[in-house]
Amino acid sequence: MERELLVILGFSGMFGLMALRVPVAIAMGVTGIAGFGAVAGWMPAINLLANVPLSVITDYNLSVIPMFVLMGAFAAYGGMSRELYEAGRTWLGHFRGGLALASVFSCAGFAAINGSSVATTATMTQIALPEMRRGGYDAGLSAGMIAAGGTLGIMIPPSVIFVLYGIMTEIEITELFAAGVIPGLMAVVFYSLLISYLSKKYPHLLPRGEKFSWAERWHSVRGLWAIFFLFLMVLGGIYSGIFTVQEAAGVGAIGALVIGVIRGQLRMPEIRGALVQALRVSSAIMLIVIGAYLFGYFLTVTQFTQNAVEFLVELPIGAYGVLTLIMLCYLVLGAVMDELAMLLLTVPIVVPAIVALGFDPVWFGVILVMAVTLGLISPPVGMNVFVINSIARDVPLVSIYKGTLPFISMDIIRLIILCAFPALSLWLPGILT
């Protein structure tokens, strides 16, 4: 069978299995093994199936993922996320749209001690959405705000997506973390401006909340020391050279545990719950990594990766034309595919082409994550939207997607700005690394 036809059948089979609700990791793994076996033989395919999972779960570089996930779980179960939101509600709630602003700032703060968009979304949905609904906010718009705010979990460091991108491209993860700071802060500013605009145009959807005294406001920030301490300990340790990224992730997880225990907010039930949650999330991520690696071997043995890179580089539309085409493809893929799978499948193809065209791979990593975040809130498979719907089942999916639309438009504007001005991403890495 011609290898080009085999690749087409492979992609068709993978997307077909996904359409049948087969888990993404299984769909990629089964298709990858079948395709690899058809090209290289079934005994090599069986050996691949035996070796790849072992190599993934024993890869020291990948150990950073479960540690950052565990840090976020301990922080959430230890009440740090609720303290963030309560502080934001106390200081901003009396403004029109103030509870929405508090939600965005809380998502950004929790993202700084958590590496997962899904975890950020799930945590803030349980905390912020009930408060906004009690305050008279529109349920769909409120859910859309939280879905968009949850995307900050993979833009503001530490970020699981940046870790995987760095491992795959052999780029220093510290550079990627630094590159994500300004784009992440831009997201907070853009979302805040959008909320201010919507609150003025549609005041009935975003009413004013309760006004608190200055004593209550200052009291609300007393518990935030733990979040700032964790953030400074992890990132400060990395950029001062005290810790490697892997060591910092472990130190962060232990620090979140110790702080929670000392404050009396992490007892055995909470610790057990955090461990179970971290295990579930980490296992899902690792399964997707294994599936993507298996499918990647299939693409390599068919020489699809090399041919695709040559095709992109030789397109007669110029470097920025190729970049635009790649971004459009990511926006389409993000609407129908899991973000981790999309990253793991496309990076080996796209990044060599981007480098050959003269673009900076660190900068491209940032706009790639931007494209991934759009997929998290775009129909029909916006993961953050489904997470919110699974928690707040009385809020229809259609209403949540409508609520995300204004934020998607702001993200597209931010993506265009970051593409036009790479220095926004590259300035901080140049100083810190």
XYZ file of C-alpha atoms in Angstrom:
433
model
C 0.000 0.000 0.000
C 1.279 3.503 -0.832
C 2.478 5.256 2.292
C 0.543 8.439 1.460
C -2.684 6.440 1.324
C -1.775 4.704 4.565
C -1.309 8.076 6.291
C -4.717 9.237 5.048
C -6.298 6.027 6.333
C -4.456 6.468 9.632
C -5.763 9.981 10.239
C -9.248 8.963 9.075
C -9.227 6.001 11.452
C -8.033 8.114 14.369
C -10.673 10.816 13.875
C -13.293 8.144 13.233
C -12.539 6.494 16.571
C -12.700 9.880 18.286
C -16.088 10.510 16.679
C -17.256 7.201 18.173
C -16.302 8.546 21.638
C -13.213 6.353 21.944
C -10.791 8.151 24.327
C -8.266 10.274 22.454
C -5.262 8.398 23.872
C -6.668 5.012 22.824
C -7.637 6.283 19.365
C -4.117 7.583 18.715
C -2.413 4.522 20.171
C -4.484 1.937 18.296
C -4.161 3.774 14.995
C -0.437 4.334 15.504
C 0.290 0.679 16.276
C -1.872 -0.542 13.371
C -0.209 1.851 10.944
C 3.298 1.130 12.206
C 2.637 -2.608 11.943
C 1.394 -2.246 8.366
C 4.643 -0.518 7.354
C 7.351 -2.074 9.561
C 5.831 -5.432 10.508
C 3.812 -6.631 13.458
C 6.658 -7.824 15.691
C 8.315 -4.363 15.633
C 4.879 -2.884 16.338
C 4.410 -5.135 19.377
C 7.890 -4.199 20.627
C 6.968 -0.539 20.180
C 3.804 -1.047 22.212
C 5.845 -2.660 24.975
C 8.612 -0.040 25.072
C 6.918 3.323 24.550
C 4.672 3.313 27.664
C 7.632 2.288 29.839
C 9.880 4.984 28.398
C 7.205 7.662 28.898
C 6.347 6.880 32.510
C 10.023 6.569 33.480
C 11.135 9.764 31.690
C 12.595 12.063 34.354
C 11.782 15.172 32.325
C 8.089 14.285 32.311
C 8.051 13.954 36.111
C 7.454 17.696 36.279
C 3.878 17.197 35.046
C 2.434 15.143 37.931
C 4.317 17.305 40.440
C 2.843 20.576 39.156
C -0.589 18.933 38.975
C -0.180 17.740 42.572
C 0.838 21.224 43.702
C -2.335 22.626 42.185
C -4.450 19.901 43.792
C -2.995 20.546 47.259
C -3.523 24.293 46.761
C -7.156 23.796 45.730
C -7.991 21.374 48.534
C -6.121 23.630 50.959
C -8.501 26.503 50.258
C -6.052 28.789 48.428
C -8.309 29.137 45.379
C -11.274 30.145 47.549
C -9.141 32.701 49.362
C -8.145 34.204 46.025
C -11.741 34.593 44.948
C -12.913 35.925 48.309
C -10.209 38.599 48.201
C -11.230 39.560 44.672
C -14.929 39.618 45.595
C -14.278 41.758 48.649
C -12.222 44.353 46.768
C -14.039 44.383 43.397
C -17.524 42.981 43.979
C -19.239 46.360 44.492
C -18.293 47.517 40.992
C -20.575 46.686 38.095
C -19.188 43.417 36.749
C -16.965 43.185 39.829
C -17.662 39.525 40.536
C -16.639 38.696 36.967
C -13.427 40.679 37.408
C -12.786 38.813 40.652
C -13.217 35.531 38.770
C -10.671 36.491 36.101
C -8.102 37.658 38.657
C -8.686 34.519 40.715
C -8.135 32.324 37.652
C -4.873 34.163 36.956
C -3.718 33.803 40.553
C -4.590 30.127 40.732
C -2.878 29.547 37.365
C 0.355 30.779 38.954
C 0.373 27.768 41.314
C -1.284 25.287 38.995
C -0.351 23.943 35.583
C -3.692 22.816 34.218
C -6.458 24.681 32.436
C -9.024 22.016 33.262
C -8.137 22.084 36.972
C -8.332 25.890 37.043
C -11.722 25.827 35.320
C -13.162 23.102 37.544
C -11.951 24.769 40.734
C -13.194 28.259 39.886
C -16.529 26.918 38.607
C -17.273 25.485 42.031
C -16.233 28.698 43.787
C -17.079 31.643 41.526
C -20.079 30.513 39.474
C -22.483 30.096 42.449
C -21.496 33.547 43.755
C -22.105 35.221 40.396
C -25.450 33.503 39.968
C -26.516 34.550 43.466
C -25.477 38.082 42.528
C -27.881 38.114 39.584
C -25.350 37.551 36.816
C -26.383 35.830 33.604
C -25.537 32.134 34.006
C -24.256 31.556 30.461
C -22.082 34.664 30.409
C -20.719 33.882 33.880
C -19.827 30.343 32.808
C -18.217 31.693 29.627
C -16.044 34.047 31.685
C -14.831 31.190 33.867
C -14.136 29.005 30.812
C -12.026 31.787 29.294
C -10.321 32.553 32.607
C -9.506 28.874 32.978
C -7.338 29.021 29.851
C -4.868 31.093 31.864
C -3.927 27.827 33.566
C -1.773 26.857 30.588
C -0.454 30.319 29.716
C 0.730 31.711 33.047
C 3.645 29.605 34.365
C 3.962 26.911 35.516
C 2.215 25.352 32.520
C 1.924 21.687 31.577
C 1.623 22.618 27.885
C 4.861 24.638 27.996
C 6.590 21.719 29.711
C 5.557 19.277 26.982
C 6.455 21.741 24.228
C 9.860 22.330 25.780
C 10.568 18.604 26.107
C 9.540 17.911 22.506
C 11.530 20.789 21.007
C 14.487 20.629 23.449
C 13.930 24.283 24.381
C 14.656 25.392 27.936
C 11.391 25.282 29.869
C 12.533 28.320 31.854
C 12.541 30.360 28.616
C 9.014 29.220 27.788
C 7.730 30.012 31.280
C 9.169 33.527 31.047
C 7.770 33.969 27.533
C 4.253 33.201 28.765
C 4.122 35.853 31.494
C 3.395 38.974 29.422
C 0.876 37.231 27.097
C -0.844 35.845 30.210
C -1.039 39.309 31.786
C -2.320 40.651 28.465
C -5.156 38.134 28.677
C -6.088 39.384 32.152
C -6.099 43.003 30.921
C -8.082 42.207 27.758
C -10.660 40.160 29.663
C -11.011 42.918 32.259
C -11.556 45.566 29.584
C -14.140 43.338 27.914
C -15.985 42.786 31.201
C -15.999 46.552 31.865
C -17.446 47.162 28.400
C -20.115 44.464 28.769
C -21.094 45.708 32.223
C -21.755 49.183 30.803
C -23.590 47.966 27.706
C -25.592 45.231 29.464
C -25.847 46.335 33.105
C -28.693 43.889 33.806
C -26.386 40.950 33.011
C -23.541 42.130 35.256
C -25.020 43.957 38.277
C -23.186 45.443 41.227
C -22.452 43.255 44.228
C -22.157 43.787 47.951
C -19.819 46.512 49.195
C -17.422 45.573 51.986
C -15.707 47.749 54.572
C -12.000 48.534 54.388
C -11.402 46.344 57.428
C -13.042 43.387 55.654
C -11.011 44.061 52.503
C -7.691 44.085 54.325
C -8.691 41.006 56.276
C -9.422 39.147 53.017
C -5.831 39.448 51.781
C -4.257 37.970 54.910
C -4.466 34.409 53.585
C -2.907 35.214 50.209
C 0.622 34.984 51.577
C 0.614 31.236 50.921
C -0.050 31.699 47.186
C 2.626 34.369 46.796
C 5.074 32.268 48.796
C 4.498 29.192 46.610
C 4.780 31.227 43.410
C 8.002 32.918 44.511
C 9.474 29.688 45.862
C 8.880 27.784 42.623
C 9.683 30.404 39.988
C 12.198 32.248 42.137
C 13.998 28.977 42.772
C 14.057 28.199 39.048
C 15.338 31.586 37.839
C 17.838 32.001 40.671
C 19.372 28.657 39.733
C 18.570 26.990 43.057
C 16.258 24.387 41.495
C 15.867 22.740 38.137
C 12.318 22.804 36.777
C 11.784 19.190 37.889
C 13.081 19.925 41.384
C 10.984 23.083 41.626
C 7.847 21.114 40.774
C 8.557 18.657 43.572
C 9.390 21.426 46.038
C 6.178 23.220 45.063
C 4.066 20.124 45.686
C 5.673 19.542 49.100
C 5.382 23.253 49.924
C 1.655 23.304 49.130
C 1.175 20.217 51.324
C 3.147 21.625 54.263
C 1.410 25.017 54.099
C -2.012 23.357 53.986
C -1.207 21.121 56.958
C 0.246 23.982 59.044
C -2.828 26.123 58.394
C -5.088 23.233 59.360
C -6.827 23.135 55.963
C -5.312 19.893 54.714
C -6.313 16.918 56.814
C -6.306 13.296 55.754
C -9.599 13.457 53.763
C -8.391 16.533 51.832
C -4.921 15.045 51.278
C -6.463 11.826 50.007
C -8.781 13.772 47.693
C -5.890 15.857 46.312
C -3.800 12.748 45.674
C -6.667 11.024 43.864
C -7.389 14.098 41.742
C -3.722 14.540 40.838
C -3.457 10.856 39.957
C -6.475 11.040 37.667
C -5.292 14.155 35.847
C -1.672 12.959 35.549
C -2.744 9.527 34.317
C -4.943 11.085 31.634
C -2.074 13.312 30.487
C 0.432 10.450 30.407
C -1.956 8.228 28.446
C -2.347 10.962 25.836
C 1.444 11.355 25.674
C 1.839 7.592 25.135
C -0.854 7.536 22.444
C 0.669 10.518 20.656
C 4.142 8.971 20.745
C 2.785 5.751 19.206
C 1.011 7.675 16.464
C 4.133 9.791 15.974
C 6.223 6.677 15.281
C 3.695 5.713 12.622
C 4.008 9.149 10.977
C 7.798 8.930 11.116
C 8.038 5.488 9.554
C 5.816 6.628 6.673
C 8.054 9.721 6.262
C 4.970 11.906 6.591
C 6.696 14.236 9.057
C 9.640 14.964 6.771
C 7.405 15.396 3.700
C 5.042 17.718 5.550
C 7.928 19.924 6.704
C 9.258 20.183 3.144
C 5.777 20.957 1.844
C 5.232 23.791 4.327
C 8.650 25.340 3.747
C 8.244 25.285 -0.048
C 4.766 26.841 -0.161
C 4.874 29.968 -2.396
C 3.083 32.197 0.112
C 6.000 33.500 2.162
C 6.919 32.913 5.791
C 3.995 34.860 7.260
C 1.629 33.212 4.812
C 2.730 29.806 6.122
C 2.398 31.047 9.698
C -1.152 32.257 8.994
C -2.039 28.911 7.420
C -0.652 27.034 10.441
C -2.624 29.219 12.861
C -5.840 28.676 10.898
C -5.235 24.922 10.989
C -4.730 25.082 14.762
C -7.966 27.010 15.213
C -9.832 24.340 13.251
C -8.107 21.442 15.024
C -8.655 23.057 18.404
C -12.403 23.017 17.856
C -12.514 19.240 17.346
C -9.481 17.811 19.139
C -8.011 17.564 22.630
C -5.348 20.243 23.192
C -2.649 17.862 24.419
C -3.168 15.486 21.508
C -3.114 18.390 19.071
C 0.166 19.653 20.516
C 1.872 16.262 20.591
C 0.843 15.354 17.049
C 1.652 18.629 15.326
C 4.775 19.973 17.041
C 7.185 17.494 15.348
C 5.787 18.626 11.985
C 5.249 22.333 12.488
C 8.208 23.476 14.601
C 10.949 22.333 12.142
C 9.103 24.212 9.402
C 8.772 27.311 11.586
C 12.498 27.255 12.404
C 13.380 26.737 8.726
C 11.294 29.805 7.869
C 13.329 31.906 10.318
C 10.878 32.235 13.218
C 11.862 31.942 16.871
C 10.654 28.623 18.364
C 10.164 30.174 21.829
C 7.875 32.844 20.390
C 6.061 30.208 18.340
C 5.537 28.166 21.505
C 3.608 31.089 22.990
C 1.316 31.609 20.016
C 0.861 27.841 19.766
C -0.384 27.809 23.368
C -2.620 30.770 22.464
C -4.153 28.730 19.647
C -4.599 25.798 22.016
C -6.414 27.992 24.546
C -8.890 28.993 21.844
C -9.652 25.323 21.282
C -10.441 24.926 24.985
C -13.433 27.277 24.733
C -14.501 26.870 21.093
C -17.392 24.657 19.924
C -17.968 21.809 19.409
C -15.282 20.283 21.698
C -14.265 23.034 24.114
C -12.887 21.056 27.040
C -13.347 23.897 29.548
C -16.974 24.280 28.497
C -17.651 20.584 29.061
C -15.953 20.753 32.468
C -18.247 23.601 33.540
C -21.330 21.825 32.176
C -20.414 18.665 34.095
C -20.396 20.683 37.333
C -23.253 23.119 36.638
C -25.594 20.830 34.731
C -28.460 23.326 34.720
C -26.428 25.702 32.521
C -26.870 24.486 28.904
C -23.812 23.963 26.716
C -25.214 26.377 24.130
C -25.471 29.139 26.751
C -21.880 28.567 27.875
C -20.595 28.665 24.297
C -22.474 31.936 23.726
C -20.834 33.280 26.859
C -17.369 32.415 25.538
C -17.811 34.177 22.166
C -16.798 37.694 23.337
C -13.714 36.232 24.993
C -12.804 34.240 21.878
C -12.833 37.496 19.915
C -10.464 39.071 22.454
C -8.176 36.043 22.259
C -8.016 36.307 18.480
C -7.044 39.989 18.774
C -4.374 39.055 21.339
C -3.083 36.300 19.042
C -2.757 38.750 16.141
C -0.877 41.226 18.351
C 1.523 38.539 19.572
C 2.146 37.401 15.997
C 2.837 40.979 14.886
C 5.062 41.859 17.857
C 7.248 38.869 18.896
C 9.112 41.082 21.383
C 6.102 40.880 23.702
C 6.962 37.218 24.224
C 10.743 37.358 23.901
C 11.618 40.396 26.037
C 11.292 38.716 29.431
C 13.162 35.494 28.503
C 16.014 37.686 27.288
C 16.275 39.253 30.745
C 15.690 36.229 32.974
C 17.491 33.439 31.074
